[in-house]
Amino acid sequence: MTGTVPWRVAGTMGALAMLAVLRATAAWDIAAGDDGAALRLSWSARPERIETCRRLTDEELAQRPPHMRLRLECNGSFAHYRLTVSVDSQVISETTVRGGGLRHDRPMHLFEEFRVPAGRHRFRVALVRVDSASATREDSSTAVADTMRGSREAREIDERRRRAGEAIPARLVLDTLVVLAERRVLLVTWDGQRRTLVGLTQEPAR
Amino acid sequence: MINWPQEAVSRTRRSPPIGHVRHLERLAGRILRAADAAATRFLGWRYNPLHQSGPVAFGLLLVLIVTGVYLLVWYRVGAPWTSVQGIVADPWLGRWIRALHRYASDAMVVAVAVHALRMFAQARSWGPRTLAWVSGVILLLFVFVSGWTGFVMVWDTFGARLAIAGARLFDALPVLSEPMRRIFAGDRPIPSAFYFINLFLHVAVPLGVAGGLWIHVSRVARPVLLPPRVLSAALFGALVALSVVAPPPLPPVANPFLAPASVPIDFYYAFWLPLTERLPEWAGWAGATATFVIAAAVPSLVRRPREGSWAPSVVDERTCTGCAQCPQDCPWDAIRMQPRSDGREALVAHVDPAQCVSCGICAGSCAPMGVGPPLRTGRDQLARLRTFLEPLQGDAPIVAIACENAAPRHLEALRRSGASVHPISCTGNLHSSVIELALRGGARGVIVFSCPPRDCRGREGPKWLEQRMYHDREAELQPRVDRRRVRLATMAAGDLAGTLATLSGFARDLDLLDRPQAGALSPIDVLCEPATVPAGGDR
């Protein structure tokens, strides 16, 4: 019958055992993989625009709706890049990357992680533009500037310069020798101010 | 057994998946009965927490809300880990309140899992209960989301690992062009907006859970939301004691440049983590989606034809007097009173088959025996009892009317102890006239064994039975019936000794009644007290 002393003792012991199980499983230590290190690539950068531009005449411009009167008419696409990752001269990854979005006109977002053994390694990360055609433009900035009429066309030039300045160069290479302790991470990222790839092993100073 | 009608099931051809699910259902039933029996042995049926997994889960949700409000006061979005470290450093309140928040959330997952298992194993997951089942599955998903955001809020090594694993899964979807994992890469600080969104979700999702609970119990006439006070106090006390004695450790702050050697994960919310980290993202999504879809499809997979024992109640308009008792007793609000078609003035009961779960409670509530599931109305019960009593003529047996779901294995033991056992689907179905007929038919006494009140599949069977026997609830046991020869008792799996002791005690009292000795009989008022705790008394 329930309620007798042996059952009550057993019940108490059972309840204590369940609490112990609750405690153990609430903070269940599990190993986080091997003792190696990691190489992490992470950046967001704007790819270069490969395009052919033609300067519209005043007559052509007049035929356009007022809100579409851009002096330069450009056709093209955003560049593809070849990403090659080597550790100690051995290529561990080789892929083609491009801008985000359906039209690939968004910034190129990248996140990759590679397990590497702890220790001293030579890391080489190369991001090289695949598209060989350079931009062809009938105009040069100077020529356009000379013939500019009004602030709207000046803004057009500024905007193009700004975009071109934001785009990553045709060739980016980080070649570095790093000693990685166990479980440490080497982060390779794009430094927009220095316009280069940088390697970090700790959070950058703010 | 009426609530497990294999004969009704076998009438329909079952496709292989449904057959497998039925096997699973039976297996779950065996596991549940064994667990119930063990818990009853340890704690007694009154405080068996497995019988009240739903109310226990709700009670734990209340604990989470109260402790969560305290933690919210001290949490800082701008310094998540540091603020939690500050909470943990307070030995008087912060440390154990945070631990209680954590343990209560874990215990709630266990309670919800037991609740789901119980509903599945007892075939209470389909038909009119489909809404409750599906909303329960969605609520469980909400509980997990709330838990995940809570762990990520702290931004310790476990929170970061959880966030990165989740981000990895989301990155596999063609939704965001920028990988979510970039947030945690380490090249820039994690934006405060991330912690704020986490905090918002951690507060908002439980509010959704509260709304979802309303839907979850909306089909039930009188939902029971909290466990009995003693059990509530015991559970709360045990969790507080555990929180004080052994609070969970606060893992170190997450560092994107250092992978910790080990991470203390919370099994209840991150049981999937070690597996999915080793699998490709699509496999993680496939597993999660399949689990959710299968869980939500259970009502379709286990449903039975609404015939035989699963047929909804019907009303005989000729005998219904319009007393409106059955709508009051129906635990599922499946009965409404409506104008009648035979020209009489009184209203007539109408059963909505879409809401009726065929529990048969209405059969016991109808004095003129005008309502109930087919073959289980009061008249059908009387006919069955007459057939049952025929071979017993002249034996003057003790008739044990027993709920066949309560403890099926006890029935044979009762027979061996000399009782004539008359199983019924639920003692809440029992029409009081059946007891009277048994006594008139020559029985020395009638003992009615109900399931534990909190484990009644008809929800309120023992409660209404006790009211009809002793408190003049409509369809009451007539005053002319000698109460000394009637006893109500509880029969719980795991307490066979208790069942047999109750029977032998009743037999002893009947012996004294048949051969009275001065002062030997207990006072009548004591005998009239039901052996069961009034079902509503401990709520």
Tab-separated table of N, CA, C and O in Angstrom, chain A residues 1-3 7-8 10-12 14-15 18-33 35-36 40-44 100-101 106-107 109-111 113 115 182-187 189-190 200-204 206, chain B residues 40-45 102-103 106-107 110 161 171 177-179 181-182 184-189 238-239 242 246-249 254-268 271 273-274 277-278 494-495 497-498 501:
chain	number	residue	atom	x	y	z
A	1	MET	N	0.846	-1.196	0.000
A	1	MET	CA	0.000	0.000	0.000
A	1	MET	C	0.882	1.247	0.000
A	1	MET	O	1.914	1.266	0.654
A	2	THR	N	0.470	2.281	-0.739
A	2	THR	CA	1.257	3.499	-0.738
A	2	THR	C	1.132	4.171	0.623
A	2	THR	O	0.188	3.954	1.362
A	3	GLY	N	2.099	5.003	0.925
A	3	GLY	CA	2.009	5.747	2.171
A	3	GLY	C	2.720	5.062	3.315
A	3	GLY	O	2.881	5.650	4.380
A	7	TRP	N	7.838	2.992	1.397
A	7	TRP	CA	7.508	3.669	0.138
A	7	TRP	C	7.766	5.163	0.232
A	7	TRP	O	8.194	5.792	-0.736
A	8	ARG	N	7.476	5.734	1.410
A	8	ARG	CA	7.732	7.182	1.563
A	8	ARG	C	9.221	7.477	1.462
A	8	ARG	O	9.632	8.459	0.851
A	10	ALA	N	11.378	5.622	-0.119
A	10	ALA	CA	11.730	5.418	-1.527
A	10	ALA	C	11.282	6.613	-2.366
A	10	ALA	O	11.999	7.063	-3.268
A	11	GLY	N	10.091	7.149	-2.061
A	11	GLY	CA	9.592	8.315	-2.789
A	11	GLY	C	10.490	9.519	-2.607
A	11	GLY	O	10.804	10.245	-3.551
A	12	THR	N	10.929	9.726	-1.363
A	12	THR	CA	11.822	10.855	-1.090
A	12	THR	C	13.139	10.679	-1.832
A	12	THR	O	13.653	11.634	-2.439
A	14	GLY	N	13.598	8.946	-4.503
A	14	GLY	CA	13.319	9.114	-5.929
A	14	GLY	C	13.233	10.587	-6.312
A	14	GLY	O	13.765	11.007	-7.340
A	15	ALA	N	12.559	11.378	-5.456
A	15	ALA	CA	12.439	12.815	-5.735
A	15	ALA	C	13.810	13.483	-5.720
A	15	ALA	O	14.119	14.323	-6.580
A	18	MET	N	15.592	12.658	-8.859
A	18	MET	CA	15.104	13.433	-10.004
A	18	MET	C	15.648	14.852	-9.975
A	18	MET	O	15.974	15.426	-11.010
A	19	LEU	N	15.767	15.414	-8.769
A	19	LEU	CA	16.359	16.754	-8.671
A	19	LEU	C	17.826	16.721	-9.108
A	19	LEU	O	18.302	17.646	-9.774
A	20	ALA	N	18.520	15.642	-8.719
A	20	ALA	CA	19.926	15.528	-9.126
A	20	ALA	C	20.034	15.415	-10.644
A	20	ALA	O	20.913	16.028	-11.268
A	21	VAL	N	19.102	14.667	-11.244
A	21	VAL	CA	19.103	14.541	-12.708
A	21	VAL	C	18.813	15.903	-13.348
A	21	VAL	O	19.448	16.300	-14.330
A	22	LEU	N	17.867	16.625	-12.747
A	22	LEU	CA	17.530	17.961	-13.276
A	22	LEU	C	18.750	18.867	-13.226
A	22	LEU	O	19.058	19.581	-14.191
A	23	ARG	N	19.464	18.824	-12.099
A	23	ARG	CA	20.665	19.660	-11.966
A	23	ARG	C	21.728	19.264	-12.997
A	23	ARG	O	22.333	20.122	-13.646
A	24	ALA	N	21.927	17.953	-13.155
A	24	ALA	CA	22.985	17.494	-14.061
A	24	ALA	C	22.647	17.826	-15.513
A	24	ALA	O	23.523	18.247	-16.278
A	25	THR	N	21.396	17.677	-15.880
A	25	THR	CA	21.033	17.892	-17.284
A	25	THR	C	20.787	19.363	-17.611
A	25	THR	O	20.759	19.738	-18.776
A	26	ALA	N	20.623	20.186	-16.569
A	26	ALA	CA	20.447	21.621	-16.830
A	26	ALA	C	21.767	22.260	-17.241
A	26	ALA	O	21.776	23.323	-17.876
A	27	ALA	N	22.855	21.669	-16.867
A	27	ALA	CA	24.172	22.181	-17.273
A	27	ALA	C	25.030	20.971	-17.625
A	27	ALA	O	25.894	20.557	-16.877
A	28	TRP	N	24.744	20.438	-18.783
A	28	TRP	CA	25.348	19.188	-19.228
A	28	TRP	C	26.583	19.531	-20.049
A	28	TRP	O	26.455	20.044	-21.160
A	29	ASP	N	27.737	19.243	-19.479
A	29	ASP	CA	28.992	19.611	-20.142
A	29	ASP	C	29.226	18.746	-21.364
A	29	ASP	O	29.305	17.526	-21.253
A	30	ILE	N	29.335	19.385	-22.507
A	30	ILE	CA	29.717	18.599	-23.687
A	30	ILE	C	30.933	19.258	-24.329
A	30	ILE	O	31.058	20.484	-24.361
A	31	ALA	N	31.818	18.420	-24.808
A	31	ALA	CA	33.043	18.921	-25.423
A	31	ALA	C	32.699	19.651	-26.710
A	31	ALA	O	31.787	19.268	-27.433
A	32	ALA	N	33.435	20.721	-26.967
A	32	ALA	CA	33.170	21.522	-28.155
A	32	ALA	C	34.142	21.126	-29.259
A	32	ALA	O	34.991	21.902	-29.680
A	33	GLY	N	34.068	19.883	-29.703
A	33	GLY	CA	34.906	19.454	-30.821
A	33	GLY	C	36.337	19.184	-30.394
A	33	GLY	O	36.634	18.991	-29.221
A	35	ASP	N	40.654	19.833	-30.266
A	35	ASP	CA	41.443	20.901	-29.644
A	35	ASP	C	42.146	21.773	-30.674
A	35	ASP	O	43.093	22.492	-30.345
A	36	GLY	N	41.745	21.697	-31.912
A	36	GLY	CA	42.396	22.486	-32.947
A	36	GLY	C	42.022	23.954	-32.864
A	36	GLY	O	41.372	24.412	-31.923
A	40	ARG	N	38.683	31.824	-39.650
A	40	ARG	CA	37.342	32.318	-39.954
A	40	ARG	C	37.445	33.480	-40.943
A	40	ARG	O	38.197	34.432	-40.701
A	41	LEU	N	36.728	33.398	-42.030
A	41	LEU	CA	36.657	34.509	-42.983
A	41	LEU	C	35.295	35.162	-42.831
A	41	LEU	O	34.274	34.470	-42.890
A	42	SER	N	35.286	36.430	-42.605
A	42	SER	CA	33.995	37.094	-42.419
A	42	SER	C	34.106	38.544	-42.849
A	42	SER	O	34.900	39.305	-42.296
A	43	TRP	N	33.363	38.880	-43.866
A	43	TRP	CA	33.324	40.297	-44.250
A	43	TRP	C	32.112	40.608	-45.101
A	43	TRP	O	31.472	39.714	-45.661
A	44	SER	N	31.844	41.861	-45.196
A	44	SER	CA	30.850	42.384	-46.129
A	44	SER	C	31.545	43.490	-46.903
A	44	SER	O	32.075	44.431	-46.293
A	100	GLY	N	25.594	39.834	-53.096
A	100	GLY	CA	24.361	39.210	-52.635
A	100	GLY	C	23.164	39.672	-53.438
A	100	GLY	O	23.262	40.545	-54.306
A	101	GLY	N	22.025	39.087	-53.162
A	101	GLY	CA	20.781	39.462	-53.834
A	101	GLY	C	20.595	38.702	-55.126
A	101	GLY	O	21.534	38.126	-55.671
A	106	ARG	N	24.044	43.453	-54.444
A	106	ARG	CA	24.189	43.810	-53.038
A	106	ARG	C	25.630	43.544	-52.615
A	106	ARG	O	26.381	42.882	-53.345
A	107	PRO	N	26.012	44.010	-51.442
A	107	PRO	CA	27.381	43.726	-51.001
A	107	PRO	C	27.655	42.222	-50.934
A	107	PRO	O	26.743	41.417	-50.753
A	109	HIS	N	28.644	39.273	-49.046
A	109	HIS	CA	28.726	38.873	-47.637
A	109	HIS	C	29.373	37.498	-47.573
A	109	HIS	O	28.951	36.589	-48.289
A	110	LEU	N	30.342	37.374	-46.728
A	110	LEU	CA	31.049	36.106	-46.668
A	110	LEU	C	31.213	35.650	-45.229
A	110	LEU	O	31.517	36.457	-44.346
A	111	PHE	N	30.943	34.394	-44.989
A	111	PHE	CA	31.256	33.797	-43.679
A	111	PHE	C	31.667	32.356	-43.926
A	111	PHE	O	30.886	31.544	-44.423
A	113	GLU	N	34.263	29.130	-42.169
A	113	GLU	CA	35.124	28.737	-41.063
A	113	GLU	C	35.827	27.440	-41.419
A	113	GLU	O	35.197	26.538	-41.987
A	115	ARG	N	38.539	24.445	-39.868
A	115	ARG	CA	39.299	23.915	-38.738
A	115	ARG	C	40.741	23.729	-39.187
A	115	ARG	O	41.008	23.222	-40.281
A	182	GLU	N	45.656	26.417	-29.106
A	182	GLU	CA	44.481	25.562	-29.178
A	182	GLU	C	43.213	26.380	-28.959
A	182	GLU	O	43.159	27.222	-28.060
A	183	ARG	N	42.220	26.115	-29.789
A	183	ARG	CA	40.886	26.712	-29.677
A	183	ARG	C	40.845	28.208	-29.987
A	183	ARG	O	39.844	28.857	-29.774
A	184	ARG	N	41.978	28.742	-30.452
A	184	ARG	CA	41.969	30.155	-30.844
A	184	ARG	C	41.483	30.266	-32.285
A	184	ARG	O	41.516	29.310	-33.054
A	185	VAL	N	41.066	31.469	-32.630
A	185	VAL	CA	40.494	31.713	-33.953
A	185	VAL	C	41.260	32.846	-34.614
A	185	VAL	O	41.525	33.874	-33.981
A	186	LEU	N	41.633	32.636	-35.866
A	186	LEU	CA	42.170	33.740	-36.671
A	186	LEU	C	41.033	34.223	-37.557
A	186	LEU	O	40.493	33.455	-38.364
A	187	LEU	N	40.702	35.483	-37.381
A	187	LEU	CA	39.615	36.073	-38.176
A	187	LEU	C	40.227	36.911	-39.291
A	187	LEU	O	41.030	37.815	-39.032
A	189	THR	N	39.262	39.542	-42.113
A	189	THR	CA	38.126	40.407	-42.456
A	189	THR	C	38.601	41.556	-43.330
A	189	THR	O	39.803	41.786	-43.501
A	190	TRP	N	37.665	42.250	-43.869
A	190	TRP	CA	37.939	43.381	-44.778
A	190	TRP	C	37.955	44.661	-43.959
A	190	TRP	O	36.986	44.968	-43.253
A	200	LEU	N	42.879	39.036	-37.546
A	200	LEU	CA	42.720	39.400	-36.131
A	200	LEU	C	42.689	38.126	-35.283
A	200	LEU	O	42.069	37.135	-35.672
A	201	THR	N	43.347	38.191	-34.146
A	201	THR	CA	43.257	37.063	-33.204
A	201	THR	C	42.602	37.489	-31.901
A	201	THR	O	42.491	36.701	-30.963
A	202	GLN	N	42.202	38.722	-31.839
A	202	GLN	CA	41.410	39.180	-30.708
A	202	GLN	C	40.563	40.355	-31.160
A	202	GLN	O	40.783	40.907	-32.238
A	203	GLU	N	39.609	40.717	-30.349
A	203	GLU	CA	38.700	41.782	-30.759
A	203	GLU	C	39.475	43.068	-30.967
A	203	GLU	O	40.339	43.411	-30.151
A	204	PRO	N	39.197	43.770	-32.061
A	204	PRO	CA	39.912	45.023	-32.303
A	204	PRO	C	39.580	46.051	-31.231
A	204	PRO	O	38.471	46.067	-30.697
A	206	ARG	N	38.337	49.248	-29.638
A	206	ARG	CA	37.255	50.153	-30.079
A	206	ARG	C	37.655	51.589	-29.831
A	206	ARG	O	38.152	51.911	-28.791
B	40	THR	N	2.671	6.477	-8.237
B	40	THR	CA	1.636	6.288	-7.203
B	40	THR	C	2.201	5.546	-6.004
B	40	THR	O	1.890	5.870	-4.857
B	41	ARG	N	3.062	4.541	-6.277
B	41	ARG	CA	3.669	3.826	-5.147
B	41	ARG	C	4.480	4.782	-4.283
B	41	ARG	O	4.456	4.734	-3.063
B	42	PHE	N	5.220	5.670	-4.957
B	42	PHE	CA	6.109	6.562	-4.213
B	42	PHE	C	5.344	7.677	-3.498
B	42	PHE	O	5.651	8.029	-2.372
B	43	LEU	N	4.380	8.259	-4.201
B	43	LEU	CA	3.788	9.501	-3.704
B	43	LEU	C	2.304	9.392	-3.358
B	43	LEU	O	1.742	10.321	-2.777
B	44	GLY	N	1.693	8.281	-3.729
B	44	GLY	CA	0.247	8.168	-3.520
B	44	GLY	C	-0.479	8.824	-4.686
B	44	GLY	O	0.052	9.722	-5.329
B	45	TRP	N	-1.721	8.353	-4.946
B	45	TRP	CA	-2.399	8.875	-6.142
B	45	TRP	C	-2.813	10.326	-5.988
B	45	TRP	O	-2.946	11.057	-6.966
B	102	ARG	N	15.689	29.103	-14.144
B	102	ARG	CA	16.277	28.104	-15.045
B	102	ARG	C	15.674	26.711	-14.799
B	102	ARG	O	15.235	26.031	-15.738
B	103	TYR	N	15.628	26.299	-13.541
B	103	TYR	CA	15.118	24.961	-13.238
B	103	TYR	C	13.628	24.854	-13.545
B	103	TYR	O	13.152	23.810	-13.997
B	106	ASP	N	13.224	24.268	-17.198
B	106	ASP	CA	13.545	22.880	-17.560
B	106	ASP	C	12.425	21.937	-17.143
B	106	ASP	O	12.011	21.056	-17.902
B	107	ALA	N	11.953	22.134	-15.901
B	107	ALA	CA	10.889	21.262	-15.395
B	107	ALA	C	9.623	21.435	-16.237
B	107	ALA	O	8.860	20.479	-16.422
B	110	VAL	N	9.755	19.201	-19.188
B	110	VAL	CA	9.466	17.818	-18.776
B	110	VAL	C	7.954	17.636	-18.586
B	110	VAL	O	7.365	16.666	-19.074
B	161	ARG	N	26.837	29.678	-28.342
B	161	ARG	CA	26.814	28.457	-29.154
B	161	ARG	C	25.417	28.202	-29.718
B	161	ARG	O	25.258	27.812	-30.875
B	171	ASP	N	21.025	30.686	-41.911
B	171	ASP	CA	21.840	31.060	-43.069
B	171	ASP	C	21.621	30.118	-44.247
B	171	ASP	O	21.911	30.473	-45.394
B	177	SER	N	20.538	37.949	-47.250
B	177	SER	CA	21.744	37.893	-48.074
B	177	SER	C	22.995	37.940	-47.208
B	177	SER	O	24.013	37.361	-47.551
B	178	GLU	N	22.910	38.612	-46.066
B	178	GLU	CA	24.071	38.658	-45.181
B	178	GLU	C	23.946	37.540	-44.147
B	178	GLU	O	22.936	37.457	-43.433
B	179	PRO	N	24.915	36.654	-44.064
B	179	PRO	CA	24.815	35.556	-43.093
B	179	PRO	C	24.647	36.087	-41.677
B	179	PRO	O	25.340	37.024	-41.269
B	181	ARG	N	25.522	34.659	-39.073
B	181	ARG	CA	26.706	34.352	-38.272
B	181	ARG	C	27.719	35.488	-38.282
B	181	ARG	O	28.593	35.554	-37.442
B	182	ARG	N	27.611	36.394	-39.287
B	182	ARG	CA	28.521	37.551	-39.328
B	182	ARG	C	28.375	38.399	-38.063
B	182	ARG	O	29.324	39.058	-37.652
B	184	PHE	N	28.212	37.417	-35.141
B	184	PHE	CA	29.013	36.877	-34.029
B	184	PHE	C	30.466	36.622	-34.434
B	184	PHE	O	31.200	35.955	-33.711
B	185	ALA	N	30.884	37.133	-35.620
B	185	ALA	CA	32.217	36.787	-36.135
B	185	ALA	C	33.341	37.397	-35.306
B	185	ALA	O	34.415	36.819	-35.181
B	186	GLY	N	33.121	38.579	-34.759
B	186	GLY	CA	34.143	39.197	-33.922
B	186	GLY	C	34.795	40.422	-34.527
B	186	GLY	O	35.582	41.102	-33.866
B	187	ASP	N	34.503	40.737	-35.800
B	187	ASP	CA	35.136	41.909	-36.416
B	187	ASP	C	34.465	43.203	-35.995
B	187	ASP	O	34.990	44.282	-36.248
B	188	ARG	N	33.339	43.115	-35.371
B	188	ARG	CA	32.639	44.306	-34.891
B	188	ARG	C	31.829	43.899	-33.654
B	188	ARG	O	31.506	42.714	-33.486
B	189	PRO	N	31.520	44.876	-32.800
B	189	PRO	CA	30.736	44.518	-31.604
B	189	PRO	C	29.345	44.031	-32.004
B	189	PRO	O	28.804	44.462	-33.021
B	238	ALA	N	10.830	22.058	-3.621
B	238	ALA	CA	11.947	21.246	-4.119
B	238	ALA	C	12.803	22.047	-5.093
B	238	ALA	O	14.044	21.994	-5.041
B	239	LEU	N	12.154	22.815	-5.968
B	239	LEU	CA	12.923	23.602	-6.938
B	239	LEU	C	13.696	24.726	-6.250
B	239	LEU	O	14.842	25.021	-6.619
B	242	LEU	N	16.667	23.144	-4.540
B	242	LEU	CA	17.712	22.832	-5.527
B	242	LEU	C	18.422	24.107	-5.981
B	242	LEU	O	19.651	24.125	-6.152
B	246	ALA	N	22.215	23.976	-5.211
B	246	ALA	CA	23.045	23.691	-6.396
B	246	ALA	C	22.585	24.497	-7.594
B	246	ALA	O	22.008	23.948	-8.544
B	247	PRO	N	22.819	25.815	-7.569
B	247	PRO	CA	22.418	26.606	-8.739
B	247	PRO	C	23.282	26.249	-9.946
B	247	PRO	O	24.443	25.870	-9.778
B	248	PRO	N	22.723	26.365	-11.131
B	248	PRO	CA	23.540	26.055	-12.313
B	248	PRO	C	24.645	27.099	-12.468
B	248	PRO	O	24.436	28.272	-12.159
B	249	PRO	N	25.815	26.682	-12.918
B	249	PRO	CA	26.917	27.640	-13.032
B	249	PRO	C	26.655	28.647	-14.147
B	249	PRO	O	25.892	28.377	-15.080
B	254	ALA	N	30.994	34.875	-23.661
B	254	ALA	CA	31.366	34.388	-24.990
B	254	ALA	C	32.497	35.227	-25.566
B	254	ALA	O	32.511	36.450	-25.414
B	255	ASN	N	33.446	34.561	-26.193
B	255	ASN	CA	34.561	35.244	-26.852
B	255	ASN	C	34.655	34.698	-28.272
B	255	ASN	O	34.903	33.512	-28.461
B	256	PRO	N	34.426	35.555	-29.272
B	256	PRO	CA	34.401	35.045	-30.641
B	256	PRO	C	35.754	34.511	-31.108
B	256	PRO	O	35.820	33.817	-32.125
B	257	PHE	N	36.814	34.843	-30.374
B	257	PHE	CA	38.143	34.396	-30.797
B	257	PHE	C	38.628	33.185	-30.017
B	257	PHE	O	39.787	32.789	-30.157
B	258	LEU	N	37.763	32.635	-29.180
B	258	LEU	CA	38.176	31.490	-28.376
B	258	LEU	C	37.023	30.491	-28.290
B	258	LEU	O	35.941	30.828	-27.799
B	259	ALA	N	37.262	29.283	-28.795
B	259	ALA	CA	36.252	28.223	-28.669
B	259	ALA	C	36.513	27.486	-27.364
B	259	ALA	O	37.594	26.931	-27.184
B	260	PRO	N	35.558	27.495	-26.426
B	260	PRO	CA	35.808	26.839	-25.138
B	260	PRO	C	35.945	25.319	-25.297
B	260	PRO	O	35.395	24.739	-26.233
B	261	ALA	N	36.706	24.723	-24.375
B	261	ALA	CA	36.927	23.271	-24.460
B	261	ALA	C	35.626	22.512	-24.278
B	261	ALA	O	35.392	21.494	-24.917
B	262	SER	N	34.757	23.016	-23.398
B	262	SER	CA	33.452	22.378	-23.230
B	262	SER	C	32.435	23.447	-22.869
B	262	SER	O	32.795	24.488	-22.305
B	263	VAL	N	31.205	23.159	-23.202
B	263	VAL	CA	30.130	24.122	-22.941
B	263	VAL	C	29.037	23.407	-22.156
B	263	VAL	O	28.585	22.332	-22.565
B	264	PRO	N	28.617	23.981	-21.016
B	264	PRO	CA	27.514	23.347	-20.281
B	264	PRO	C	26.179	23.691	-20.933
B	264	PRO	O	25.657	24.783	-20.740
B	265	ILE	N	25.652	22.757	-21.702
B	265	ILE	CA	24.394	23.051	-22.402
B	265	ILE	C	23.206	22.598	-21.548
B	265	ILE	O	23.335	21.705	-20.722
B	266	ASP	N	22.097	23.246	-21.756
B	266	ASP	CA	20.858	22.850	-21.086
B	266	ASP	C	20.184	21.793	-21.965
B	266	ASP	O	19.728	22.091	-23.071
B	267	PHE	N	20.138	20.576	-21.464
B	267	PHE	CA	19.654	19.447	-22.262
B	267	PHE	C	18.234	19.665	-22.767
B	267	PHE	O	17.905	19.324	-23.899
B	268	TYR	N	17.387	20.255	-21.956
B	268	TYR	CA	15.964	20.334	-22.285
B	268	TYR	C	15.691	21.268	-23.466
B	268	TYR	O	14.740	21.092	-24.192
B	271	PHE	N	18.906	19.827	-26.606
B	271	PHE	CA	19.205	18.412	-26.821
B	271	PHE	C	19.608	18.143	-28.263
B	271	PHE	O	20.315	17.205	-28.570
B	273	LEU	N	21.360	20.166	-30.117
B	273	LEU	CA	22.547	20.929	-30.517
B	273	LEU	C	23.729	20.041	-30.920
B	273	LEU	O	24.285	20.224	-32.017
B	274	PRO	N	24.126	19.066	-30.087
B	274	PRO	CA	25.298	18.266	-30.478
B	274	PRO	C	25.091	17.531	-31.802
B	274	PRO	O	26.025	17.348	-32.568
B	277	GLU	N	24.955	20.123	-34.988
B	277	GLU	CA	26.253	20.730	-35.308
B	277	GLU	C	27.096	19.812	-36.188
B	277	GLU	O	27.997	20.268	-36.871
B	278	ARG	N	26.779	18.515	-36.129
B	278	ARG	CA	27.537	17.558	-36.935
B	278	ARG	C	26.862	17.268	-38.271
B	278	ARG	O	27.425	16.599	-39.124
B	494	GLY	N	-0.684	0.762	-9.284
B	494	GLY	CA	0.448	0.921	-8.373
B	494	GLY	C	0.041	0.824	-6.923
B	494	GLY	O	0.894	0.828	-6.034
B	495	ASP	N	-1.266	0.764	-6.674
B	495	ASP	CA	-1.725	0.680	-5.289
B	495	ASP	C	-2.738	-0.457	-5.159
B	495	ASP	O	-3.865	-0.254	-4.688
B	497	ALA	N	-2.584	-2.960	-3.163
B	497	ALA	CA	-2.832	-3.236	-1.745
B	497	ALA	C	-3.909	-2.304	-1.214
B	497	ALA	O	-4.790	-2.716	-0.447
B	498	GLY	N	-3.863	-1.055	-1.641
B	498	GLY	CA	-4.867	-0.085	-1.206
B	498	GLY	C	-6.241	-0.463	-1.712
B	498	GLY	O	-7.244	-0.367	-0.991
B	501	ALA	N	-7.400	-3.474	0.268
B	501	ALA	CA	-7.693	-3.094	1.657
B	501	ALA	C	-9.036	-2.371	1.731
B	501	ALA	O	-9.821	-2.577	2.665
